[in-house]
Tab-separated table of C-alpha atoms and ligand atoms in Angstrom:
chain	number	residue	atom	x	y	z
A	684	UNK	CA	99.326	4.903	4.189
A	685	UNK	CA	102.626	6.777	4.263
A	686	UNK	CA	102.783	9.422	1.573
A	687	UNK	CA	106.083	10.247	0.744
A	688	UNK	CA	107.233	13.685	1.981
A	689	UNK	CA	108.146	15.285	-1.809
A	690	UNK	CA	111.274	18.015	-1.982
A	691	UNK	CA	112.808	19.524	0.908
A	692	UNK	CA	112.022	23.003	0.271
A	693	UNK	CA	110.091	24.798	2.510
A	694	UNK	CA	107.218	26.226	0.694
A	695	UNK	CA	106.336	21.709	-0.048
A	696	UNK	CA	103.946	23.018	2.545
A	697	UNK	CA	100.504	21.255	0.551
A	698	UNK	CA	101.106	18.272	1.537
A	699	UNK	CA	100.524	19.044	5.337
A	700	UNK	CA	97.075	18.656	4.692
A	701	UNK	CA	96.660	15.357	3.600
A	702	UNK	CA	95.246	13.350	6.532
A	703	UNK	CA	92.942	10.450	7.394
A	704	UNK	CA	90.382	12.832	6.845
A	705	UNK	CA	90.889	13.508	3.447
A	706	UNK	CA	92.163	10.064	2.581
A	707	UNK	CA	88.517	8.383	3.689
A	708	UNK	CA	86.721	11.076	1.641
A	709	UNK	CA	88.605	10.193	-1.611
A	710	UNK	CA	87.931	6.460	-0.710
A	711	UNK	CA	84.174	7.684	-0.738
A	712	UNK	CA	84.037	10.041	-4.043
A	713	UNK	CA	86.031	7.027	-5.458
A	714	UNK	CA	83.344	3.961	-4.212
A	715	UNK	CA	79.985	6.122	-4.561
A	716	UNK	CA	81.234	7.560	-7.699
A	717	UNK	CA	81.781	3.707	-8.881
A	718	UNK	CA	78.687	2.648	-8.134
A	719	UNK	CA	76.996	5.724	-9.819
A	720	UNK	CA	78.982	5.037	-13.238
A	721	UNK	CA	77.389	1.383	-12.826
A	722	UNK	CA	73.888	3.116	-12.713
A	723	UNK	CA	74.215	3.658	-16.380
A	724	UNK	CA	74.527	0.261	-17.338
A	725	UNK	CA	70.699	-0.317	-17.785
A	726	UNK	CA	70.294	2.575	-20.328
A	727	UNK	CA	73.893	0.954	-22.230
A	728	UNK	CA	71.950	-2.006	-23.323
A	729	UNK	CA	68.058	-2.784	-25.732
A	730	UNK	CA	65.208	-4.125	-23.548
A	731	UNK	CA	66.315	-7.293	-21.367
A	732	UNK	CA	64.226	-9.873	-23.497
A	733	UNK	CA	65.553	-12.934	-21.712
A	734	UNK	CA	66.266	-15.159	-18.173
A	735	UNK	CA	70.063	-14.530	-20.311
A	736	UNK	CA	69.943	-11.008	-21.064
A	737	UNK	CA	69.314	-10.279	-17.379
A	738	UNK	CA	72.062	-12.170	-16.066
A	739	UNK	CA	74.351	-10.744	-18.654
A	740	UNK	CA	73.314	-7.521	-17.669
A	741	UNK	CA	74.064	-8.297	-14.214
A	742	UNK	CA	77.380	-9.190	-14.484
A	743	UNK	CA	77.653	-6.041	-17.047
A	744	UNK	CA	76.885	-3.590	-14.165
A	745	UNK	CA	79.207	-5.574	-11.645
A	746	UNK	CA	81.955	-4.978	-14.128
A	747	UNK	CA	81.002	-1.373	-14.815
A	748	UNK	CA	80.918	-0.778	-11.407
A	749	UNK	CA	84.619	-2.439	-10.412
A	750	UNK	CA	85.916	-0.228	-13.877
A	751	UNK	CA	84.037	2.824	-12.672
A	752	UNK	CA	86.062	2.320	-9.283
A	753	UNK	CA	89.138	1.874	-11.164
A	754	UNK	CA	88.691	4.699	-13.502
A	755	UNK	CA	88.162	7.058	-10.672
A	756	UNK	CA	90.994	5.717	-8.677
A	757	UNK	CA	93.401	6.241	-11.231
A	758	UNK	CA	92.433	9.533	-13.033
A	759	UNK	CA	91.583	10.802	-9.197
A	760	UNK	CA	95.122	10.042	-8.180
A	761	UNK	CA	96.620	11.315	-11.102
A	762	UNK	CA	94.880	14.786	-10.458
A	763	UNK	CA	95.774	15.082	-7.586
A	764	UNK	CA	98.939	14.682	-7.618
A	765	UNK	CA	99.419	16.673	-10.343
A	766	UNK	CA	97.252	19.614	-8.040
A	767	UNK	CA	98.850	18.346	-4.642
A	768	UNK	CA	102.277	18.008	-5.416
A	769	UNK	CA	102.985	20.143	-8.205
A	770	UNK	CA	106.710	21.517	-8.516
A	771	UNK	CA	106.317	25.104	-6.774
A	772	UNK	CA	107.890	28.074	-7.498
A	773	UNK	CA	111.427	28.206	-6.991
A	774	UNK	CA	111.828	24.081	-6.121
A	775	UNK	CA	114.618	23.080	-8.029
A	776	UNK	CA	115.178	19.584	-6.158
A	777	UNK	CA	114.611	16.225	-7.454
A	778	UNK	CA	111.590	13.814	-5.850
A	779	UNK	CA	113.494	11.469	-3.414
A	780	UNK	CA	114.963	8.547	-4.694
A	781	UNK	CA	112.461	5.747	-3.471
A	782	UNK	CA	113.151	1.741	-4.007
A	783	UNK	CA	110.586	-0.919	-3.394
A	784	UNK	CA	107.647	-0.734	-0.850
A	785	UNK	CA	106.756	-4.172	0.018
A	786	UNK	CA	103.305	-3.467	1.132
A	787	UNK	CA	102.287	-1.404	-1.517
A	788	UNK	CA	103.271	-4.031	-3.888
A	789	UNK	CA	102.010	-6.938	-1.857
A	790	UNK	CA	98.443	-4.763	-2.053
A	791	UNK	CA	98.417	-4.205	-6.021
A	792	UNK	CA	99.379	-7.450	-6.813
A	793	UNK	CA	96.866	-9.193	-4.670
A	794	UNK	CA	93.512	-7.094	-4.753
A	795	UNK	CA	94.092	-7.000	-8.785
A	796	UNK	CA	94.236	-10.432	-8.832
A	797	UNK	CA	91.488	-11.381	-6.744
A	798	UNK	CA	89.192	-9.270	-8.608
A	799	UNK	CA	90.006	-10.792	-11.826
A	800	UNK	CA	89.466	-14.478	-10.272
A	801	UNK	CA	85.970	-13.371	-8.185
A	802	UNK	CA	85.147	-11.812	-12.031
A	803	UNK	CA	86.213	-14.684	-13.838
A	804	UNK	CA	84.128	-17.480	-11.807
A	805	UNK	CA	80.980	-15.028	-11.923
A	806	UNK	CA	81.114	-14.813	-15.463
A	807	UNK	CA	81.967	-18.598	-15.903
A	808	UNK	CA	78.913	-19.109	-13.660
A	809	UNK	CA	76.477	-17.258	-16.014
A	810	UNK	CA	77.933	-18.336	-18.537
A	811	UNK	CA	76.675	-22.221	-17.474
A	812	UNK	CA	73.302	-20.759	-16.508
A	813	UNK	CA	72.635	-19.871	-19.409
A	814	UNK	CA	73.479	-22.729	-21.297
A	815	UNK	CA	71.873	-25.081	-19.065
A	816	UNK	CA	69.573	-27.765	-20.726
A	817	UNK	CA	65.674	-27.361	-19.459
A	818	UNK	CA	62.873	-29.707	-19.770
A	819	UNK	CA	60.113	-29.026	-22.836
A	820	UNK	CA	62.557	-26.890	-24.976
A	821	UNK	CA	61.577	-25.615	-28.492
A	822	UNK	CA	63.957	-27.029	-31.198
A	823	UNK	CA	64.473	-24.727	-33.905
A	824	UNK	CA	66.888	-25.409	-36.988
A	825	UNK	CA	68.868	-22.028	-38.512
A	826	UNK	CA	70.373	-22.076	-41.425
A	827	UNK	CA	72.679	-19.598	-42.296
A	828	UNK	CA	73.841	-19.015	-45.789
A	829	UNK	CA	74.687	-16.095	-47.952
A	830	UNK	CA	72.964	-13.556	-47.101
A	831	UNK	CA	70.042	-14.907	-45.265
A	832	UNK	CA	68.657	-16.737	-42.434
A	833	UNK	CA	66.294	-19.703	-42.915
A	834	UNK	CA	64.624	-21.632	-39.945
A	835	UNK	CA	63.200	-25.190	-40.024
A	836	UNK	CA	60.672	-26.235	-37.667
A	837	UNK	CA	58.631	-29.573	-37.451
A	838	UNK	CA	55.387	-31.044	-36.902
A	839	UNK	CA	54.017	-34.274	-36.177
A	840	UNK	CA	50.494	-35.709	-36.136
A	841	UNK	CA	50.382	-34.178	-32.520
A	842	UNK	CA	50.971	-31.190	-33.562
A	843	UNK	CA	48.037	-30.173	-36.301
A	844	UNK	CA	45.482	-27.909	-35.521
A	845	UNK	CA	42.837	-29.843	-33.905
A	846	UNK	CA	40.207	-29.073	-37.003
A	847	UNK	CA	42.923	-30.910	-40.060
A	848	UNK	CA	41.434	-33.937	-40.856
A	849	UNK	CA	44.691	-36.170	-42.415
A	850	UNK	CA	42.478	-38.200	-44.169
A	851	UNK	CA	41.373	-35.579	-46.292
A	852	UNK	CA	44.525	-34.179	-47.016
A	853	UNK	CA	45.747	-33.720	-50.749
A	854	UNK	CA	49.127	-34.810	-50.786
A	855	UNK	CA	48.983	-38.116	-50.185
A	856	UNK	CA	52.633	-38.629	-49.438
A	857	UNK	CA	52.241	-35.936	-46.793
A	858	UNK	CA	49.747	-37.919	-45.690
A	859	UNK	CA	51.384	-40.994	-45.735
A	860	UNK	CA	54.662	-39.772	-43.942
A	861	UNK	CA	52.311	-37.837	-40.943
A	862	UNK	CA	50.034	-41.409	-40.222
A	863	UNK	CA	53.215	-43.274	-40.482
A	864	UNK	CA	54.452	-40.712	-37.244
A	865	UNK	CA	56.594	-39.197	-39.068
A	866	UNK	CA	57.716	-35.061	-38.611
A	867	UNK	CA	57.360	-32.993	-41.723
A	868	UNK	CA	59.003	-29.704	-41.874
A	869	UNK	CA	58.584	-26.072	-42.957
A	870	UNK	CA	60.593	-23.527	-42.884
A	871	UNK	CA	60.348	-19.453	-42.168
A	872	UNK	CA	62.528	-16.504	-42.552
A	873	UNK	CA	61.033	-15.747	-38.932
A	874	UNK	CA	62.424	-17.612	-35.928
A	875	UNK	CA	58.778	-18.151	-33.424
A	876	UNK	CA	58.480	-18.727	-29.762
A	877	UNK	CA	56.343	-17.412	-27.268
A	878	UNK	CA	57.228	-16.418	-23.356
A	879	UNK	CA	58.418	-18.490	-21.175
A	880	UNK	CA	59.978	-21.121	-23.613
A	881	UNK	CA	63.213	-22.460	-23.559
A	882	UNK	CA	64.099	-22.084	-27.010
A	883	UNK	CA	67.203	-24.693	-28.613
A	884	UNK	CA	68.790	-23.203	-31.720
A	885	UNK	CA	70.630	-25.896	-33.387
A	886	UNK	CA	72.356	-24.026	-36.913
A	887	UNK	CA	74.343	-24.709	-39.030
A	888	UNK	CA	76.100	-23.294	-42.806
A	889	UNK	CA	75.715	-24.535	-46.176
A	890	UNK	CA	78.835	-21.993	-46.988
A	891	UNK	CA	81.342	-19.569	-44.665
A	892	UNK	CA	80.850	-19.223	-41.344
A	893	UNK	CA	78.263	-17.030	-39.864
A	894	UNK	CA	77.304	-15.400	-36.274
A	895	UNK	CA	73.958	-15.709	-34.861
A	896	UNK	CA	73.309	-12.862	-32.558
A	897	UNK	CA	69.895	-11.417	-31.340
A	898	UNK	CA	70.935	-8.712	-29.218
A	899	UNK	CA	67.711	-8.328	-27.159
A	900	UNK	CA	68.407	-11.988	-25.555
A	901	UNK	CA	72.095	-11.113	-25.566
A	902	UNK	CA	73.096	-14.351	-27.256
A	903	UNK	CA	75.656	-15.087	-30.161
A	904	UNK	CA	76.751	-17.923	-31.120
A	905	UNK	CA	79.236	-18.612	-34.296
A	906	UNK	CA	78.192	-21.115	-37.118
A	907	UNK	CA	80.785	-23.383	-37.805
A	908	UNK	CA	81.028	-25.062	-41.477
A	909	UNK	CA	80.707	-28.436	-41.317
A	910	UNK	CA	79.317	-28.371	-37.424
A	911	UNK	CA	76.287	-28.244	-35.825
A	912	UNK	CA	76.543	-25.540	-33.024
A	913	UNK	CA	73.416	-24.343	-30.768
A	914	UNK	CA	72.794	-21.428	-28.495
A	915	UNK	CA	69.679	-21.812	-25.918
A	916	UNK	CA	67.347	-18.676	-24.444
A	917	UNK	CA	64.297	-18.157	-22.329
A	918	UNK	CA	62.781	-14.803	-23.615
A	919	UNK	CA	60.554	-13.155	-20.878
A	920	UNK	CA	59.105	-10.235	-22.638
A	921	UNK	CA	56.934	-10.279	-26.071
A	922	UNK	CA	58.185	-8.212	-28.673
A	923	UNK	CA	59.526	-8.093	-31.770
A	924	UNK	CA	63.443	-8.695	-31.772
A	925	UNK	CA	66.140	-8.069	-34.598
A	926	UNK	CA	68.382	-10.994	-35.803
A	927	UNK	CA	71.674	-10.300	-36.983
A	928	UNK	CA	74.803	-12.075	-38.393
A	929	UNK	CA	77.793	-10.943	-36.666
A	930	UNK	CA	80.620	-12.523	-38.839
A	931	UNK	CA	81.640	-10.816	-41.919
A	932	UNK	CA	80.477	-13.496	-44.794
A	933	UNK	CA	80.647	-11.534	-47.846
A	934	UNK	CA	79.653	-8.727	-49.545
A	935	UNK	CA	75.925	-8.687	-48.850
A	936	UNK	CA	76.465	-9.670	-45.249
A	937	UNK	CA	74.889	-6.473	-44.152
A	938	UNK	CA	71.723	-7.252	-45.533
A	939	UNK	CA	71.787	-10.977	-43.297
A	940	UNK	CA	69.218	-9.042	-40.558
A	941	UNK	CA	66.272	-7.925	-39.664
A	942	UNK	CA	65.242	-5.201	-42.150
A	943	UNK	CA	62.045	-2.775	-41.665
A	944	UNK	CA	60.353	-1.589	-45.202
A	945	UNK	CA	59.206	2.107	-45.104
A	946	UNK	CA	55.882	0.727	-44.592
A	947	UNK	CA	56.587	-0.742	-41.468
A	948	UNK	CA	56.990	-4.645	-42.638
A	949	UNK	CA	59.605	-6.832	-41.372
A	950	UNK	CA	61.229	-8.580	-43.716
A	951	UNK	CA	64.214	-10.776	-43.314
A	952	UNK	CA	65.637	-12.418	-40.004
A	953	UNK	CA	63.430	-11.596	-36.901
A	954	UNK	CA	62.606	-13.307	-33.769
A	955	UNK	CA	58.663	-12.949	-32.851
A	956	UNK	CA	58.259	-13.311	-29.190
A	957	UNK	CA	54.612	-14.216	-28.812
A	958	UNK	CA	52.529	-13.903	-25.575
A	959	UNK	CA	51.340	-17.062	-25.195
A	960	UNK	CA	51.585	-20.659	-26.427
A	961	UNK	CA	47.763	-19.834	-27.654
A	962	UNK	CA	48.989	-17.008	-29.554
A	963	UNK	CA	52.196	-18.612	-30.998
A	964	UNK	CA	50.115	-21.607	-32.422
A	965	UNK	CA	47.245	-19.557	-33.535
A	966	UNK	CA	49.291	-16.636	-35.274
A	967	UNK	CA	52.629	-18.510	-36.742
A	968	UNK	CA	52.588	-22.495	-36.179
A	969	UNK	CA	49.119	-23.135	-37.145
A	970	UNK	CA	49.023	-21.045	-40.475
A	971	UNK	CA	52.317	-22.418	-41.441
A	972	UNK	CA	51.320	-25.689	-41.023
A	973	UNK	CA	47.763	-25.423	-42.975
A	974	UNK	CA	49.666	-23.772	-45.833
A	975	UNK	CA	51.813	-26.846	-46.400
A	976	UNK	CA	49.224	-29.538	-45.799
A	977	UNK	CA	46.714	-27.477	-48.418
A	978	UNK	CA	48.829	-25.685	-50.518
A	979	UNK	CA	47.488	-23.033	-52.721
A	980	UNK	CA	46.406	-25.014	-56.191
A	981	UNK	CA	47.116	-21.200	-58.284
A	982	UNK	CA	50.950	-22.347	-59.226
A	983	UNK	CA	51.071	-18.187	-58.887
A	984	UNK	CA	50.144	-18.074	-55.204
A	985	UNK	CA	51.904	-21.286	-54.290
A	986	UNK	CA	55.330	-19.774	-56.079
A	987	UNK	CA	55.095	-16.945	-53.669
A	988	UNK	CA	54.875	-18.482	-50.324
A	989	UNK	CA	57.307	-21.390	-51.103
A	990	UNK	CA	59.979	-18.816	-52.630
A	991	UNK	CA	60.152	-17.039	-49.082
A	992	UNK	CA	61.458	-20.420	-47.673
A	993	UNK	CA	64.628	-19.870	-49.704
A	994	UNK	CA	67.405	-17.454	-49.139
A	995	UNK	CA	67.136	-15.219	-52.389
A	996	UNK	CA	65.735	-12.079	-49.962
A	997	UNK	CA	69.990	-11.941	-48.951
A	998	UNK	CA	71.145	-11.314	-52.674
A	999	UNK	CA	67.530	-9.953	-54.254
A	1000	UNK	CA	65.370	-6.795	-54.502
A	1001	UNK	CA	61.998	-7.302	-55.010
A	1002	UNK	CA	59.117	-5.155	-53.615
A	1003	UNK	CA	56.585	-7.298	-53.537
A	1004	UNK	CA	57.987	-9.132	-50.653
A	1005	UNK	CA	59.371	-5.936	-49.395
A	1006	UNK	CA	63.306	-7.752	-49.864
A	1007	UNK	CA	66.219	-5.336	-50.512
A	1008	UNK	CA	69.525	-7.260	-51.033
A	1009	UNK	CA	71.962	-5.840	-53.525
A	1010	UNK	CA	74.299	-8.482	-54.504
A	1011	UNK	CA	72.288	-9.725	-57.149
A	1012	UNK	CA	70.138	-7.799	-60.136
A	1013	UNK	CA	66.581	-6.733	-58.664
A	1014	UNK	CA	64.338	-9.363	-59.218
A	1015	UNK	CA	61.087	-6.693	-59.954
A	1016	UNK	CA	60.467	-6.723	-63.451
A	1017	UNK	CA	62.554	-10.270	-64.202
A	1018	UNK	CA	59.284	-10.878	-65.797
A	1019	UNK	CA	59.895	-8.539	-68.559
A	1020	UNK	CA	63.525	-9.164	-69.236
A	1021	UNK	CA	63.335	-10.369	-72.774
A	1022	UNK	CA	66.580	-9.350	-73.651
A	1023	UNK	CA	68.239	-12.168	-71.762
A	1024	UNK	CA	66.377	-14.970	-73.598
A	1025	UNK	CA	68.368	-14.695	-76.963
A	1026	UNK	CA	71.207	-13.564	-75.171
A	1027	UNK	CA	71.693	-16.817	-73.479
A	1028	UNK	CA	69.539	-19.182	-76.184
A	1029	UNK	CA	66.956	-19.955	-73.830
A	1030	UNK	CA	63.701	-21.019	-74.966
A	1031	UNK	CA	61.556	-18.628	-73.259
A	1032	UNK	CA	61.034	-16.544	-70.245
A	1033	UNK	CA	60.273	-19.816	-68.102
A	1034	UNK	CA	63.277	-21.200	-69.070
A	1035	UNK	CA	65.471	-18.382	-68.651
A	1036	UNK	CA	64.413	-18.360	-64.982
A	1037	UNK	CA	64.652	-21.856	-64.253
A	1038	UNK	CA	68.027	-22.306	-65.812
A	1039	UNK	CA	69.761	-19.528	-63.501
A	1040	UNK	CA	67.854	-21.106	-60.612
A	1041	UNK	CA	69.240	-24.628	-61.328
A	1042	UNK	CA	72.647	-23.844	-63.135
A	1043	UNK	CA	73.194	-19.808	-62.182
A	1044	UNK	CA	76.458	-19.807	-63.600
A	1045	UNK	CA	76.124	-21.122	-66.721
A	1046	UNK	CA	74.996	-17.081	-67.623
A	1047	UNK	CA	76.215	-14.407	-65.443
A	1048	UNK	CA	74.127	-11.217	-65.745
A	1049	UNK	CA	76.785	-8.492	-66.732
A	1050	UNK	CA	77.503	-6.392	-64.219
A	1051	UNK	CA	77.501	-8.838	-61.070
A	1052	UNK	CA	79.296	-11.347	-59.522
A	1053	UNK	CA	79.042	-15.469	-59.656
A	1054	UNK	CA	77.789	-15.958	-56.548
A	1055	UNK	CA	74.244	-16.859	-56.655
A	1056	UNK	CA	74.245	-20.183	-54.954
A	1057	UNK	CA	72.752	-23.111	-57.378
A	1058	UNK	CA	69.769	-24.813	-56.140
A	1059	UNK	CA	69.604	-28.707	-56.798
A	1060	UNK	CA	66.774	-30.978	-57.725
A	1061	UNK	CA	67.585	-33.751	-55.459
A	1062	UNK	CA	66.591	-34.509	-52.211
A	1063	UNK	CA	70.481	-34.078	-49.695
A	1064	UNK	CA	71.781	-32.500	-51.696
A	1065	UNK	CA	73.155	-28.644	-50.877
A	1066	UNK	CA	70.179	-26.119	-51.086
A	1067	UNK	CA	67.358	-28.552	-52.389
A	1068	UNK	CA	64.541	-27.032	-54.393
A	1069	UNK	CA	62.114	-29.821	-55.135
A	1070	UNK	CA	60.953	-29.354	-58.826
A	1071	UNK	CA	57.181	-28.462	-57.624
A	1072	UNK	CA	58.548	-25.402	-55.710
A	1073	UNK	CA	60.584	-24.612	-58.937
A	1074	UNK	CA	57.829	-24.181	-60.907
A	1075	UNK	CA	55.786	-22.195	-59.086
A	1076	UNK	CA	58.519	-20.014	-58.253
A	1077	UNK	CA	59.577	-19.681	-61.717
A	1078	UNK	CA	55.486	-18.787	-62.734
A	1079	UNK	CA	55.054	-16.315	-59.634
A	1080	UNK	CA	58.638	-14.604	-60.858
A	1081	UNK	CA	57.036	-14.595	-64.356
A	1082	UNK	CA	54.421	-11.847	-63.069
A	1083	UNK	CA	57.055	-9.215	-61.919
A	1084	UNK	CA	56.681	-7.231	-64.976
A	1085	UNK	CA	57.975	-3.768	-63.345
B	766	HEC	C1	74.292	-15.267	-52.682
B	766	HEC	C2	73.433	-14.349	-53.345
B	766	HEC	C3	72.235	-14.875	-54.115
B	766	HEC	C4	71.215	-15.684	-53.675
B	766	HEC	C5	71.077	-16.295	-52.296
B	766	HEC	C6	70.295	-15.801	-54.746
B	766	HEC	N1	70.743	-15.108	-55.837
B	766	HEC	FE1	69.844	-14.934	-57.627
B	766	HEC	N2	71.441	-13.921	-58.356
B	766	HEC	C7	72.535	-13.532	-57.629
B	766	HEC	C8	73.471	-12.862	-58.495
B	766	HEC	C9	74.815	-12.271	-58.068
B	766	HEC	C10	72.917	-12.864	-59.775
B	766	HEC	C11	73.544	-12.302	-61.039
B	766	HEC	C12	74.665	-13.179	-61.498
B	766	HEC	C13	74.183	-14.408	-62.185
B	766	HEC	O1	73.439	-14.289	-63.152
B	766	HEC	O2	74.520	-15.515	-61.744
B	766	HEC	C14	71.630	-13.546	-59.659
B	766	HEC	C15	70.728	-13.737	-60.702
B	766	HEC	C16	69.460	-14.211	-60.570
B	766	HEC	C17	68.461	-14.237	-61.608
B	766	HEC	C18	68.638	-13.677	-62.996
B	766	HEC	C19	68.386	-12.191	-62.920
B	766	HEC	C20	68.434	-11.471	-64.235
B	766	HEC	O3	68.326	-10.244	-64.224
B	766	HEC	O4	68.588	-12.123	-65.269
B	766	HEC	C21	67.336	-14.794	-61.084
B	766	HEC	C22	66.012	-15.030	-61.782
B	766	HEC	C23	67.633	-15.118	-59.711
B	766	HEC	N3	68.917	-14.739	-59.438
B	766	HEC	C24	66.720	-15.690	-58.823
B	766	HEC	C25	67.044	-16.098	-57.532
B	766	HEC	C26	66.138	-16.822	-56.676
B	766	HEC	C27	64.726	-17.210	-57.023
B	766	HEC	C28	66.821	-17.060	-55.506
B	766	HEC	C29	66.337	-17.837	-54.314
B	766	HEC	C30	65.766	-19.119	-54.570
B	766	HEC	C31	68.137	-16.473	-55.657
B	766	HEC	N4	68.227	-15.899	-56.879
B	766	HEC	C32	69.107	-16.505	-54.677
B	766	HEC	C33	72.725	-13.720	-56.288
B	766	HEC	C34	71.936	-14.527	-55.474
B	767	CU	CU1	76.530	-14.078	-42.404
């Protein structure tokens, strides 16, 4: 490299001692320091959960390592230049008037630029891996609405715990539907897998558009309304990982995640990573499924299971289920709120609670916003509450008194 020769007075005498020597030493500070700054990548990011998160973190550290190089190439120069050829005392003259330097532009134009390619077809290349389709993967269904997550899984006849019996079972269209091999569904604000699953999220929005992000598998994917979109990941270590929506939906769109309650519950959107397949069906699947093929007969008990299947943990306080959302009035003591059965010429209690389940905006508690979504009767249509799960929701929110 030449180094311009700065000013022509004689006491420019700093520059004498810039040689190979001191060139390839800068070169060094500039390449080990790089690689050091990359070092901190690993401490940057949560717990690598997933076959994903460590090939995102790969490609993080590559990238930290190629800015790190930058960074100290640039600030390095900069200081010391601004050290090496500083204007000394008594220089008056101008730096020399310098046009054009092939090389030197030849060299910035072309390292730059190969960088950016090399970067840009490692990053396409994860990007494919870890999208790619595998055999034997877990569909899950998301739902995203305002403010909650909700996600569907299935079962088939296959699929029951070896001791159900469907012969015995009380619902006799449940019954019918599982011997005719057909899937019934149930839903949880949990999203279940175990290690070494390929999981398939297929989501989609009943209302804005949402983000799906679990940080520990470093995925996020964007709901789309009116499209089916789907992220895939492979988690590798058990745990217990925090959901979150990552596109501003509305005013209680902070309260679309994972929440902990100060006794050390989870409420809201989590992902469980099980151990096993053992453990996933014997802690989560299995349970799930026995509590819709033998639902609880108390319409009390039965109203509140089903009502954690619906989003109302988004808008609603209550502590019994340990939800804190604030866009709608807290739903502990509903039971006692009187006052709003002659204010909206209800019957009763009952019927105060089913109407602003089925027709919220025909009375908007003062105070709040119209936003509670309306939950329909019928079967396809948005947010269906069968009548059954009505009731028992509307008897269980009967009980909170205080
Ligand atoms: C998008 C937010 C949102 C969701 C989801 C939501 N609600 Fe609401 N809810 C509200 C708001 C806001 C109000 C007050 C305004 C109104 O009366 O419509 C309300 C009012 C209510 C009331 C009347 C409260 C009172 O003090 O009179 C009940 C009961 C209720 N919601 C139950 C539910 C249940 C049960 C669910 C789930 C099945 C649910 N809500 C889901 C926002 C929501
Ligand atoms: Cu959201």
């Amino acid at each position: 490299m030449n180094l311009p020769k700065v000013g022509s007075s004689s006491s420019s005498k700093g520059s004498g001692a810039i040689n190979i020597f001191w060139i390839v030493l800068f070169g060094v500070f500039v390449v080990v320091g790089g690689v050091l700054i990359g070092q901190l990548a690993p401490s940057m990011m949560p717990v690598a959960g997933s076959t994903q998160a460590v090939q995102v973190d790969q490609l993080f550290q590559v990238m930290l390592v190629i800015g790190g190089i930058i960074f100290l190439l640039v600030e390095g120069l900069l200081v010391l230049t601004v050290i090496l050829w500083r204007q000394r005392k008594g220089d008056e003259s101008d730096g020399p008037p310098i046009h054009g330097h092939r090389t030197l532009e030849l060299v910035w134009t072309i390292v730059p630029a190969i960088t950016v390619l090399m970067l840009t077809l490692y990053a396409y290349t994860v990007w494919n891996n870890t999208r790619a389709v595998m055999p034997n993967e877990q569909q899950v269904g998301a739902l995203g609405q305002r403010f909650a997550w909700t996600f569907t899984y299935d079962a088939g006849l296959d699929d029951l715990p070896p001791s159900v019996d469907v012969s015995t079972l009380p619902d006799a269209e449940m019954q019918a539907k599982l011997t005719g091999g057909e899937r019934v569904e149930f839903q949880s604000p949990q999203l279940h897998t175990w290690v070494g699953q390929q999981v398939n999220v297929l989501m989609h929005t009943d209302d804005v558009n949402h983000a799906f992000w679990i940080p520990g598998m470093r995925i996020k994917q964007d709901l789309l309304a009116g499209l089916v979109t789907n992220i895939r990941f492979n988690p590798i270590v058990p745990g217990v990982y925090r959901i979150v929506c990552a596109e501003l939906c509305g005013g209680g769109h902070g309260d679309m995640a994972g929440k902990v309650t100060d006794n050390g519950d989870l409420v809201g959107a989590w992902l469980i990573v099980h151990a096993n397949e053992e453990d996933y069906l014997n802690e989560f699947y299995y349970p799930e499924i026995m509590s819709i093929l033998y639902p609880p007969t108390d319409p009390v008990e039965l109203g509140r299971e089903v009502i954690q299947d619906y989003p109302c943990s988004g808008c609603h306080t209550l502590h019994d289920l340990g939800w804190t959302g604030v866009t709608g009035p807290a739903l502990d003591g509903i039971g006692a709120r009187t006052q709003r059965v002659a204010a909206t010429g209800s019957a009763d209690m009952a019927d105060y609670i089913h109407n602003s389940i089925r027709n919220p905006s025909a009375y908007v508690v003062p105070g709040y916003n119209n936003v509670m979504l309306q939950f329909n009767p019928n079967e396809g249509q948005p947010n269906y509450m069968p009548d059954s799960d009505l009731e028992a929701i509307v008897a269980y929110l009967l009980t909170q008194t205080q």
